Short mmCIF file of C-alpha atoms in Angstrom, two decimals:
data_model
loop_
_atom_site.label_atom_id
_atom_site.label_comp_id
_atom_site.label_asym_id
_atom_site.label_seq_id
_atom_site.Cartn_x
_atom_site.Cartn_y
_atom_site.Cartn_z
CA MET A 1 4.41 29.44 6.52
CA THR A 2 4.02 26.69 9.09
CA ALA A 3 5.47 23.21 8.93
CA LYS A 4 1.96 21.85 8.49
CA ASP A 5 1.39 24.08 5.44
CA THR A 6 4.74 23.10 3.97
CA THR A 7 3.99 19.40 4.45
CA ALA A 8 0.59 19.81 2.81
CA ARG A 9 2.15 21.66 -0.12
CA ILE A 10 4.81 18.96 -0.57
CA ARG A 11 2.17 16.23 -0.45
CA SER A 12 0.00 18.04 -2.99
CA ARG A 13 2.86 18.70 -5.41
CA SER A 14 4.11 15.15 -5.03
CA GLY A 15 0.69 13.82 -5.98
CA GLN A 16 0.61 16.04 -9.06
CA LEU A 17 4.12 15.05 -10.08
CA ARG A 18 3.29 11.37 -9.51
CA ARG A 19 0.44 11.64 -11.99
CA LEU A 20 2.69 13.43 -14.47
CA MET A 21 5.41 10.80 -13.97
CA THR A 22 2.87 8.01 -14.53
CA LEU A 23 1.88 9.63 -17.82
CA LEU A 24 5.53 10.12 -18.80
CA VAL A 25 6.54 6.52 -18.01
CA THR A 26 3.52 5.18 -19.88
CA LEU A 27 4.15 7.39 -22.91
CA LEU A 28 7.86 6.58 -23.02
CA THR A 29 7.19 2.85 -22.69
CA VAL A 30 4.72 2.91 -25.56
CA LEU A 31 7.12 4.95 -27.69
CA LEU A 32 9.99 2.58 -26.86
CA VAL A 33 7.97 -0.46 -27.90
CA LEU A 34 6.74 1.21 -31.08
CA GLU A 35 10.14 2.60 -32.05
CA ARG A 36 12.17 -0.51 -31.30
CA PHE A 37 9.82 -3.32 -32.23
CA SER A 38 7.05 -2.27 -34.62
CA ALA A 39 9.00 -2.38 -37.89
CA VAL A 40 10.99 -5.50 -37.01
CA THR A 41 7.85 -7.29 -35.80
CA LEU A 42 6.09 -6.49 -39.09
CA ALA A 43 9.14 -7.78 -40.99
CA LEU A 44 9.18 -10.90 -38.84
CA VAL A 45 5.49 -11.57 -39.55
CA ARG A 46 5.78 -10.83 -43.28
CA GLU A 47 9.10 -12.41 -44.07
CA GLY A 48 9.76 -14.76 -41.17
CA GLY A 49 13.17 -16.31 -41.14
CA GLY A 50 16.42 -15.74 -39.39
CA GLU A 51 17.30 -12.23 -40.50
CA ALA A 52 14.09 -10.69 -39.19
CA ALA A 53 14.44 -12.62 -35.91
CA ARG A 54 18.06 -11.47 -35.63
CA ARG A 55 16.96 -7.85 -36.18
CA TRP A 56 14.30 -8.29 -33.49
CA ALA A 57 16.98 -9.58 -31.09
CA GLN A 58 19.16 -6.60 -31.99
CA GLN A 59 16.38 -4.19 -31.08
CA GLY A 60 15.80 -6.08 -27.82
CA VAL A 61 19.47 -5.75 -26.89
CA ALA A 62 19.46 -2.05 -27.81
CA ALA A 63 16.42 -1.53 -25.57
CA PHE A 64 18.06 -2.98 -22.42
CA PRO A 65 19.56 0.30 -21.17
CA GLU A 66 16.34 2.16 -21.98
CA LEU A 67 14.37 -0.29 -19.83
CA PHE A 68 16.63 0.49 -16.88
CA TYR A 69 16.12 4.22 -17.43
CA LEU A 70 12.35 3.70 -17.50
CA LEU A 71 12.62 1.72 -14.27
CA ALA A 72 14.51 4.66 -12.74
CA LEU A 73 11.60 6.93 -13.67
CA TRP A 74 9.20 4.39 -12.18
CA TRP A 75 11.11 4.45 -8.87
CA VAL A 76 10.95 8.26 -8.90
CA ARG A 77 7.20 7.90 -9.37
CA GLN A 78 7.04 5.49 -6.41
CA ALA A 79 8.92 7.97 -4.22
CA LEU A 80 6.54 10.75 -5.24
CA ALA A 81 3.61 8.51 -4.33
CA ALA A 82 5.16 7.91 -0.90
CA PHE A 83 5.67 11.65 -0.42
CA ALA A 84 2.04 12.25 -1.39
CA ARG A 85 1.00 9.77 1.33
CA GLY A 86 3.01 11.79 3.85
CA GLU A 87 6.09 9.56 4.03
CA LEU A 88 8.61 12.39 3.98
CA PHE A 89 11.32 10.77 6.04
CA THR A 90 14.79 9.39 5.46
CA PRO A 91 13.87 5.75 4.68
CA THR A 92 11.67 6.78 1.76
CA ILE A 93 14.27 9.18 0.39
CA THR A 94 17.20 6.79 0.77
CA ARG A 95 15.25 3.91 -0.81
CA ALA A 96 14.36 6.12 -3.78
CA LEU A 97 17.90 7.43 -4.20
CA ARG A 98 19.35 3.93 -4.01
CA ARG A 99 16.86 2.45 -6.49
CA VAL A 100 17.14 5.30 -8.99
CA GLY A 101 20.92 5.33 -8.67
CA VAL A 102 21.23 1.61 -9.28
CA MET A 103 18.91 1.77 -12.31
CA LEU A 104 20.77 4.72 -13.87
CA ALA A 105 24.19 3.19 -13.25
CA SER A 106 23.06 -0.22 -14.54
CA GLY A 107 21.50 1.25 -17.67
CA ALA A 108 24.66 3.23 -18.37
CA LEU A 109 26.87 0.20 -17.74
CA LEU A 110 24.80 -1.84 -20.16
CA GLY A 111 24.68 0.87 -22.80
CA VAL A 112 28.37 1.70 -22.71
CA PHE A 113 30.02 -1.67 -22.05
CA ILE A 114 27.63 -4.59 -22.67
CA VAL A 115 25.34 -3.65 -25.58
CA PRO A 116 28.16 -3.19 -28.14
CA SER A 117 29.56 -6.65 -27.33
CA LEU A 118 26.11 -8.25 -27.52
CA MET A 119 25.49 -6.54 -30.86
CA ARG A 120 28.76 -7.95 -32.12
CA ALA A 121 27.76 -11.43 -30.88
CA LEU A 122 24.51 -11.12 -32.85
CA GLY A 123 26.49 -10.35 -35.98
CA PHE A 124 26.05 -6.59 -36.06
CA GLN A 125 29.31 -4.73 -36.33
CA PRO A 126 29.04 -1.44 -34.49
CA GLY A 127 32.73 -0.84 -35.08
CA TYR A 128 33.56 -0.55 -31.39
CA VAL A 129 33.64 -2.60 -28.21
CA ILE A 130 32.83 0.23 -25.82
CA ALA A 131 30.28 2.87 -26.79
CA TYR A 132 31.81 6.19 -25.85
CA ASP A 133 28.59 7.98 -24.97
CA VAL A 134 28.95 11.11 -22.86
CA GLY A 135 25.27 11.03 -21.85
CA GLY A 136 25.49 7.40 -20.80
CA LEU A 137 28.67 8.00 -18.83
CA VAL A 138 27.12 11.03 -17.10
CA LEU A 139 24.00 9.03 -16.20
CA GLY A 140 26.20 6.28 -14.81
CA ALA A 141 28.18 8.74 -12.70
CA VAL A 142 24.98 10.39 -11.44
CA GLY A 143 23.56 6.97 -10.61
CA LEU A 144 26.64 6.04 -8.61
CA ALA A 145 26.53 9.40 -6.83
CA LEU A 146 22.88 8.86 -5.92
CA THR A 147 23.66 5.48 -4.37
CA LEU A 148 26.45 7.09 -2.36
CA LEU A 149 24.10 9.86 -1.23
CA ALA A 150 21.61 7.22 -0.11
CA HIS A 151 24.33 5.54 1.92
CA VAL A 152 25.38 8.87 3.49
CA LEU A 153 21.77 9.72 4.40
CA THR A 154 21.25 6.27 5.93
CA HIS A 155 24.40 6.70 8.02
CA ALA A 156 23.40 10.25 9.05
CA SER A 157 19.97 9.03 10.08
CA ALA A 158 21.51 6.27 12.20
CA LEU A 159 23.84 8.80 13.86
CA GLN A 160 20.93 11.15 14.53
CA SER A 161 18.95 8.34 16.14
CA GLU A 162 21.94 7.46 18.29
CA LEU A 163 22.36 11.08 19.39
CA GLU A 164 18.66 11.36 20.22
CA GLU A 165 18.97 8.30 22.48
CA ILE A 166 21.91 9.86 24.32
CA PHE A 167 20.24 13.22 24.89
#
């Protein structure tokens, strides 16, 4: 298989995956809004008052990490769109790795360390200050690793450019 065939195959698959990722991000966003806010919004409209508004704020705080995870998927989608356009080079890959890594690490940081304290401030007693969540901690570690990989690839690309200038 030639390099031209491989590039065409990558571009085609990237376009297909971009469409699938668009569908996935849209579906997950709709489900997030429905799951987190439909019942509390109905209660807010029906009952009004402070308790319903406080419950709505609670759901908003709980959704913060999930928004970051959805943004990570969106950045994956953006990278796939760039690959489909033929941008298969280091800047596209490093930008995607950095963005996805930051979103995953930020979402995990929020979910594990910030959300429990905000819930407590809103008057909800989760019973803990730090949410020991293996999945969240793993996502945070993967996010940090992706940002490091982006940095390594950027450095390797700069070294390669320097070597090409010498030879």
